[in-house]
mmCIF file of C-alpha atoms in Angstrom:
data_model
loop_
_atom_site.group_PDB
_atom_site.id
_atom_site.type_symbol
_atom_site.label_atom_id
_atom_site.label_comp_id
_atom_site.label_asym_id
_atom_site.label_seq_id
_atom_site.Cartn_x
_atom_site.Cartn_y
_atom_site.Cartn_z
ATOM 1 C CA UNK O 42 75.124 163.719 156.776
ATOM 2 C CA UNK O 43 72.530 161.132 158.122
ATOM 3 C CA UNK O 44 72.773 157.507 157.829
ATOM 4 C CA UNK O 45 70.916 155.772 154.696
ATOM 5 C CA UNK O 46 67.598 154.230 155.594
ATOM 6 C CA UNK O 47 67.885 150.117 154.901
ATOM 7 C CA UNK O 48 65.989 149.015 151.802
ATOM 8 C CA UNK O 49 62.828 147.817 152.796
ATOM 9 C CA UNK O 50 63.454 144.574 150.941
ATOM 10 C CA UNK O 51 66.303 144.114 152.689
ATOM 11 C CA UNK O 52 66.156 140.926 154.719
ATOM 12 C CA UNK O 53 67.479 140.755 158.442
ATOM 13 C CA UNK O 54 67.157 137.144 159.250
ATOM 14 C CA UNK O 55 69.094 136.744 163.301
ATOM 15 C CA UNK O 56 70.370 133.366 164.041
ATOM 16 C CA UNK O 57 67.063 132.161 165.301
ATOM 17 C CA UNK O 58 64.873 133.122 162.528
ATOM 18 C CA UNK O 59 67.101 131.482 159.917
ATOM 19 C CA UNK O 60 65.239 128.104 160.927
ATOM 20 C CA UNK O 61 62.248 129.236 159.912
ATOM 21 C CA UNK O 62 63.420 129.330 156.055
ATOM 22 C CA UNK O 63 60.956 126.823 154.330
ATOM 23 C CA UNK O 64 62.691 124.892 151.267
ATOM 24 C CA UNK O 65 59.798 123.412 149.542
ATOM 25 C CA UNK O 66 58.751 122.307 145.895
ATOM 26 C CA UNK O 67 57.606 125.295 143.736
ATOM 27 C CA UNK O 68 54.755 125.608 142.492
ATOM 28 C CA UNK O 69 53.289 127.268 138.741
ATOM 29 C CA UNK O 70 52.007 130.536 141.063
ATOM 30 C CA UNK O 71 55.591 130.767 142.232
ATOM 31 C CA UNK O 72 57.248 131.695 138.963
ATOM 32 C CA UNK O 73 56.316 135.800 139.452
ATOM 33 C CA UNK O 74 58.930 135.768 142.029
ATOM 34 C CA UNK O 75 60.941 133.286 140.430
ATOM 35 C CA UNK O 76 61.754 135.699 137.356
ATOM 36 C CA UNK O 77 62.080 138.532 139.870
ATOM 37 C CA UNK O 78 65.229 136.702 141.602
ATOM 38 C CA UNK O 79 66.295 135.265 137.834
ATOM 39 C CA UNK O 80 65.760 138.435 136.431
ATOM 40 C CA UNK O 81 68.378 140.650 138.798
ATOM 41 C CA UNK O 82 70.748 138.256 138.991
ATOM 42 C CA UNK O 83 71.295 137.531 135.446
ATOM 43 C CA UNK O 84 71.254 140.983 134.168
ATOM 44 C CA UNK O 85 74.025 141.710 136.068
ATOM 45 C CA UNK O 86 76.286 139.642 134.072
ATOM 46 C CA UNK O 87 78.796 138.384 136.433
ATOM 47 C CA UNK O 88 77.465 134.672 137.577
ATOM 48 C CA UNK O 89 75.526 133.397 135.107
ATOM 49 C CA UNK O 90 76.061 132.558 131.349
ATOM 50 C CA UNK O 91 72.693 133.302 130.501
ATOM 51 C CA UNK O 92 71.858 136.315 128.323
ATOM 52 C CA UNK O 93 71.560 139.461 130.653
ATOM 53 C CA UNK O 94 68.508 140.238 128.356
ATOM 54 C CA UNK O 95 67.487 136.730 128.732
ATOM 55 C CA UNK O 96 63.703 137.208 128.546
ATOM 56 C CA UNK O 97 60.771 136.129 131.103
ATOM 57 C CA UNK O 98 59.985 132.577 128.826
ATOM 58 C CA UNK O 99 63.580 131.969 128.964
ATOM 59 C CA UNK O 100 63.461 131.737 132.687
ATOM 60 C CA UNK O 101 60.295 129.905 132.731
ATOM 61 C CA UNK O 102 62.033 127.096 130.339
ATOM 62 C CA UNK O 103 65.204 126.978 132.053
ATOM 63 C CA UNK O 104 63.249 126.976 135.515
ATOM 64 C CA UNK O 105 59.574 125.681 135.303
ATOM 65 C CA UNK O 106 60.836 122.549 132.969
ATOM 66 C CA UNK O 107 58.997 119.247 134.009
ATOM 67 C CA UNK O 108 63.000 117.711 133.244
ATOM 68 C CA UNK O 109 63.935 119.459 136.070
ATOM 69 C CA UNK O 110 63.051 119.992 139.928
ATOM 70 C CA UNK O 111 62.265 123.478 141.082
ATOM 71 C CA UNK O 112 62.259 124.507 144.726
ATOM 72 C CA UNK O 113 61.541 127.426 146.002
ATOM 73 C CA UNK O 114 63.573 129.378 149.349
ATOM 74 C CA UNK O 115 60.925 131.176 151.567
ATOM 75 C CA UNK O 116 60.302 133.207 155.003
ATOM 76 C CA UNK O 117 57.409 134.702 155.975
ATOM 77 C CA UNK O 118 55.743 134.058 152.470
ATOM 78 C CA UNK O 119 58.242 135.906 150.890
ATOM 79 C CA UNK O 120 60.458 133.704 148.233
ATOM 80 C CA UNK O 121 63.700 135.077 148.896
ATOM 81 C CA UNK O 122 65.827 131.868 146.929
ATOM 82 C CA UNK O 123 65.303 129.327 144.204
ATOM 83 C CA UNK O 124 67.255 126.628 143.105
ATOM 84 C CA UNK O 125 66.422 123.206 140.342
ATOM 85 C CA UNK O 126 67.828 120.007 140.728
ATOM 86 C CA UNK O 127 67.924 118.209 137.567
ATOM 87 C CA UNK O 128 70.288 115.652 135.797
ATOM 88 C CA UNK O 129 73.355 116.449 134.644
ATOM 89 C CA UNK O 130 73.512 114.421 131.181
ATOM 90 C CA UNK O 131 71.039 112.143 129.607
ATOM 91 C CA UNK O 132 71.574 108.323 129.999
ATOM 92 C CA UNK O 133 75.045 107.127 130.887
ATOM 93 C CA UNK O 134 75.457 110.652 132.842
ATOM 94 C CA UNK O 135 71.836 110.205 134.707
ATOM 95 C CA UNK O 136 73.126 109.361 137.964
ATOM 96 C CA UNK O 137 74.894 112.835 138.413
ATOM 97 C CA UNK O 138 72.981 115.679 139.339
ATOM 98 C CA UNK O 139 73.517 119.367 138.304
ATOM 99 C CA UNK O 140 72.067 122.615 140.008
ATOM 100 C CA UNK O 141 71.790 126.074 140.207
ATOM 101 C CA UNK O 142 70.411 128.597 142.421
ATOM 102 C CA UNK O 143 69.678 132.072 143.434
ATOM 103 C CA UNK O 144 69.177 133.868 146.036
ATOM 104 C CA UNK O 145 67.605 137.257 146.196
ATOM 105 C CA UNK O 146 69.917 140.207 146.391
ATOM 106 C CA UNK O 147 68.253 142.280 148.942
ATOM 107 C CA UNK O 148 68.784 138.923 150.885
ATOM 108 C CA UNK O 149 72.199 137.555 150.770
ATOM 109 C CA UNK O 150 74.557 137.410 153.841
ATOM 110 C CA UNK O 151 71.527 135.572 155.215
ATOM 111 C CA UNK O 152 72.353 132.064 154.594
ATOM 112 C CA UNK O 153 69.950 131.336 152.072
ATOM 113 C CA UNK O 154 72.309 129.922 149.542
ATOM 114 C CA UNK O 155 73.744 127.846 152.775
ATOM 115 C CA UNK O 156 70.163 126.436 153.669
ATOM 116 C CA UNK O 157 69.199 125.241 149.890
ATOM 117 C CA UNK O 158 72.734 124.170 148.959
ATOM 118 C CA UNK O 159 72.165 121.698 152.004
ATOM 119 C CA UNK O 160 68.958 120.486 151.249
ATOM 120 C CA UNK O 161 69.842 119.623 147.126
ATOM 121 C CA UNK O 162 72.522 118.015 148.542
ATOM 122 C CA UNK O 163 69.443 115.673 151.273
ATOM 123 C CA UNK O 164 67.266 115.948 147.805
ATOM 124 C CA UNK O 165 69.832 114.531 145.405
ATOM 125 C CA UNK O 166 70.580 111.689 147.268
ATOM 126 C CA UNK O 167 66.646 111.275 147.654
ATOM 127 C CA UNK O 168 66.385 111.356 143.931
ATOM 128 C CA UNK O 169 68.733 108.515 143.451
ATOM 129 C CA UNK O 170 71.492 110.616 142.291
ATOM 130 C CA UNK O 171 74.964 109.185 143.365
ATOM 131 C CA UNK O 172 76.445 113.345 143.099
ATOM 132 C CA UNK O 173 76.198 116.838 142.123
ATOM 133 C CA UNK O 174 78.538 118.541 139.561
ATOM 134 C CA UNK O 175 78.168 121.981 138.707
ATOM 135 C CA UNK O 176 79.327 122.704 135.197
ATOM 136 C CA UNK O 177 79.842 126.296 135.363
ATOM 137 C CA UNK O 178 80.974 127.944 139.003
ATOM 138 C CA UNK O 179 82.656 131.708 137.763
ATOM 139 C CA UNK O 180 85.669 132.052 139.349
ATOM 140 C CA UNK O 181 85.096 135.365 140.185
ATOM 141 C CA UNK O 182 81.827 134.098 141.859
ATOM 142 C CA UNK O 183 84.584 133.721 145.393
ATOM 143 C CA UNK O 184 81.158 134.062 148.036
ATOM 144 C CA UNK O 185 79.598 131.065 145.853
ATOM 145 C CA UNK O 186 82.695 128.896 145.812
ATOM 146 C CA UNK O 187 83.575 128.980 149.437
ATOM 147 C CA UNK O 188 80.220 127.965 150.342
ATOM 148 C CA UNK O 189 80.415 124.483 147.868
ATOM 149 C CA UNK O 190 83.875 124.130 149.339
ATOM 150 C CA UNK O 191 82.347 124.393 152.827
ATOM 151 C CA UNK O 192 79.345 122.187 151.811
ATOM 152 C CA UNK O 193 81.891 119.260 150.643
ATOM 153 C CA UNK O 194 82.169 119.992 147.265
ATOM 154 C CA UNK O 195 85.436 119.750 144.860
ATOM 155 C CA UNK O 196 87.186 122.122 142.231
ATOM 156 C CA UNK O 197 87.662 119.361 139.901
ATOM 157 C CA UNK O 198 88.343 121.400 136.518
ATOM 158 C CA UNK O 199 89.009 124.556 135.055
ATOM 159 C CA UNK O 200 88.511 126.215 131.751
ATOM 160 C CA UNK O 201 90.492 128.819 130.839
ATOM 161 C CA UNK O 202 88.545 132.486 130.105
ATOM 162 C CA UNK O 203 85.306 130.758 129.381
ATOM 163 C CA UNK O 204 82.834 133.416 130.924
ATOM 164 C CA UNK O 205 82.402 136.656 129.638
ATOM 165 C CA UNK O 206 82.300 138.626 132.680
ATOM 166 C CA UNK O 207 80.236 142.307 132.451
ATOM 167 C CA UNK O 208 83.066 143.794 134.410
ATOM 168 C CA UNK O 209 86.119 141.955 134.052
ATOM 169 C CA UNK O 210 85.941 140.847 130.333
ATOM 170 C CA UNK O 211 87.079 136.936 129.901
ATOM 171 C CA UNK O 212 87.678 134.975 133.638
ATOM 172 C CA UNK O 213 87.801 130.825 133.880
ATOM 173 C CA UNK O 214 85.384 128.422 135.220
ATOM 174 C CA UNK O 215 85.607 125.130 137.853
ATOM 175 C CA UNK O 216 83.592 122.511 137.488
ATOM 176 C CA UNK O 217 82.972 121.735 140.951
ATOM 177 C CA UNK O 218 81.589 118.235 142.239
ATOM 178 C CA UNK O 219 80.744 116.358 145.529
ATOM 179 C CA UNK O 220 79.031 112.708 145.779
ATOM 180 C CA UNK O 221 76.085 112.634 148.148
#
């Protein structure tokens, strides 16, 4: 039996090329490729809380929102990662920062996630936020949480069986945090 040809989405980015992943504002033209990250990773149903049915206009609420700051992961003019940068509670809670991101399956391993967890960090502290808190890290989500760990950030709480994994019915939380 013959080896399986690679995907031809599948991303191959060598040590060198990595630097040449541009992080930059998104833009309205964008959001196409946008939904096509959001779209595969939340149907999956083992990261996110959002509805795995969640529809297109749901994504372009949660991630076109002028409350919240949308970048945009790409190489060679292909978006390949997306993450906002927004504030995690209204007035009193302003000055912490929350985030999510994606990164496009065909092109994980490839330190993607690495590269734009880096620069929220840079662009929080650019924003005038004092930290970052994520409200809602799955704990089954392991790849995801050793990268915050390794980027500074802090398991600071856990709720019990509050995600309804696809797979693995009920799992907990963290809340993770990190000032910048």
């Amino acid at each position: 039996m013959g080896k399986e040809a690679p995907s031809p989405l599948r991303y191959q980015l060598n040590l060198f090329k990595r630097d040449m992943i541009k992080i930059r504002k998104a833009k309205e033209t964008d959001f196409e490729d946008i939904w096509d990250i959001f779209h595969q990773i939340v149907k999956r149903g083992d990261t996110f809380a959002f509805d795995p049915e969640a529809p297109k206009e749901d994504c372009r609420t949660l991630w076109m929102s002028s409350s919240v700051h949308t970048y945009v992961a790409e190489f060679q003019n292909k978006i390949l990662g997306t993450y906002i940068l927004r504030k995690n509670q209204p007035g009193l809670g302003a000055h912490v920062a929350n985030a999510a991101y994606m990164v496009h399956p065909e092109a994980r391993w490839q330190g993607i996630g690495k590269a734009m967890g880096s620069q929220s960090i840079k662009q929080a502290k650019k924003q005038g936020f004092s930290a970052i808190q994520f409200n809602f890290v799955v704990s089954t989500n392991i790849v995801a949480i050793q990268l915050w760990l390794k980027l500074g950030f802090k398991i600071v709480g856990t709720v019990p069986k509050a995600f309804n994994h696809q797979k693995l019915g009920f799992v907990d939380i963290y809340i993770m945090h990190r000032f910048v």
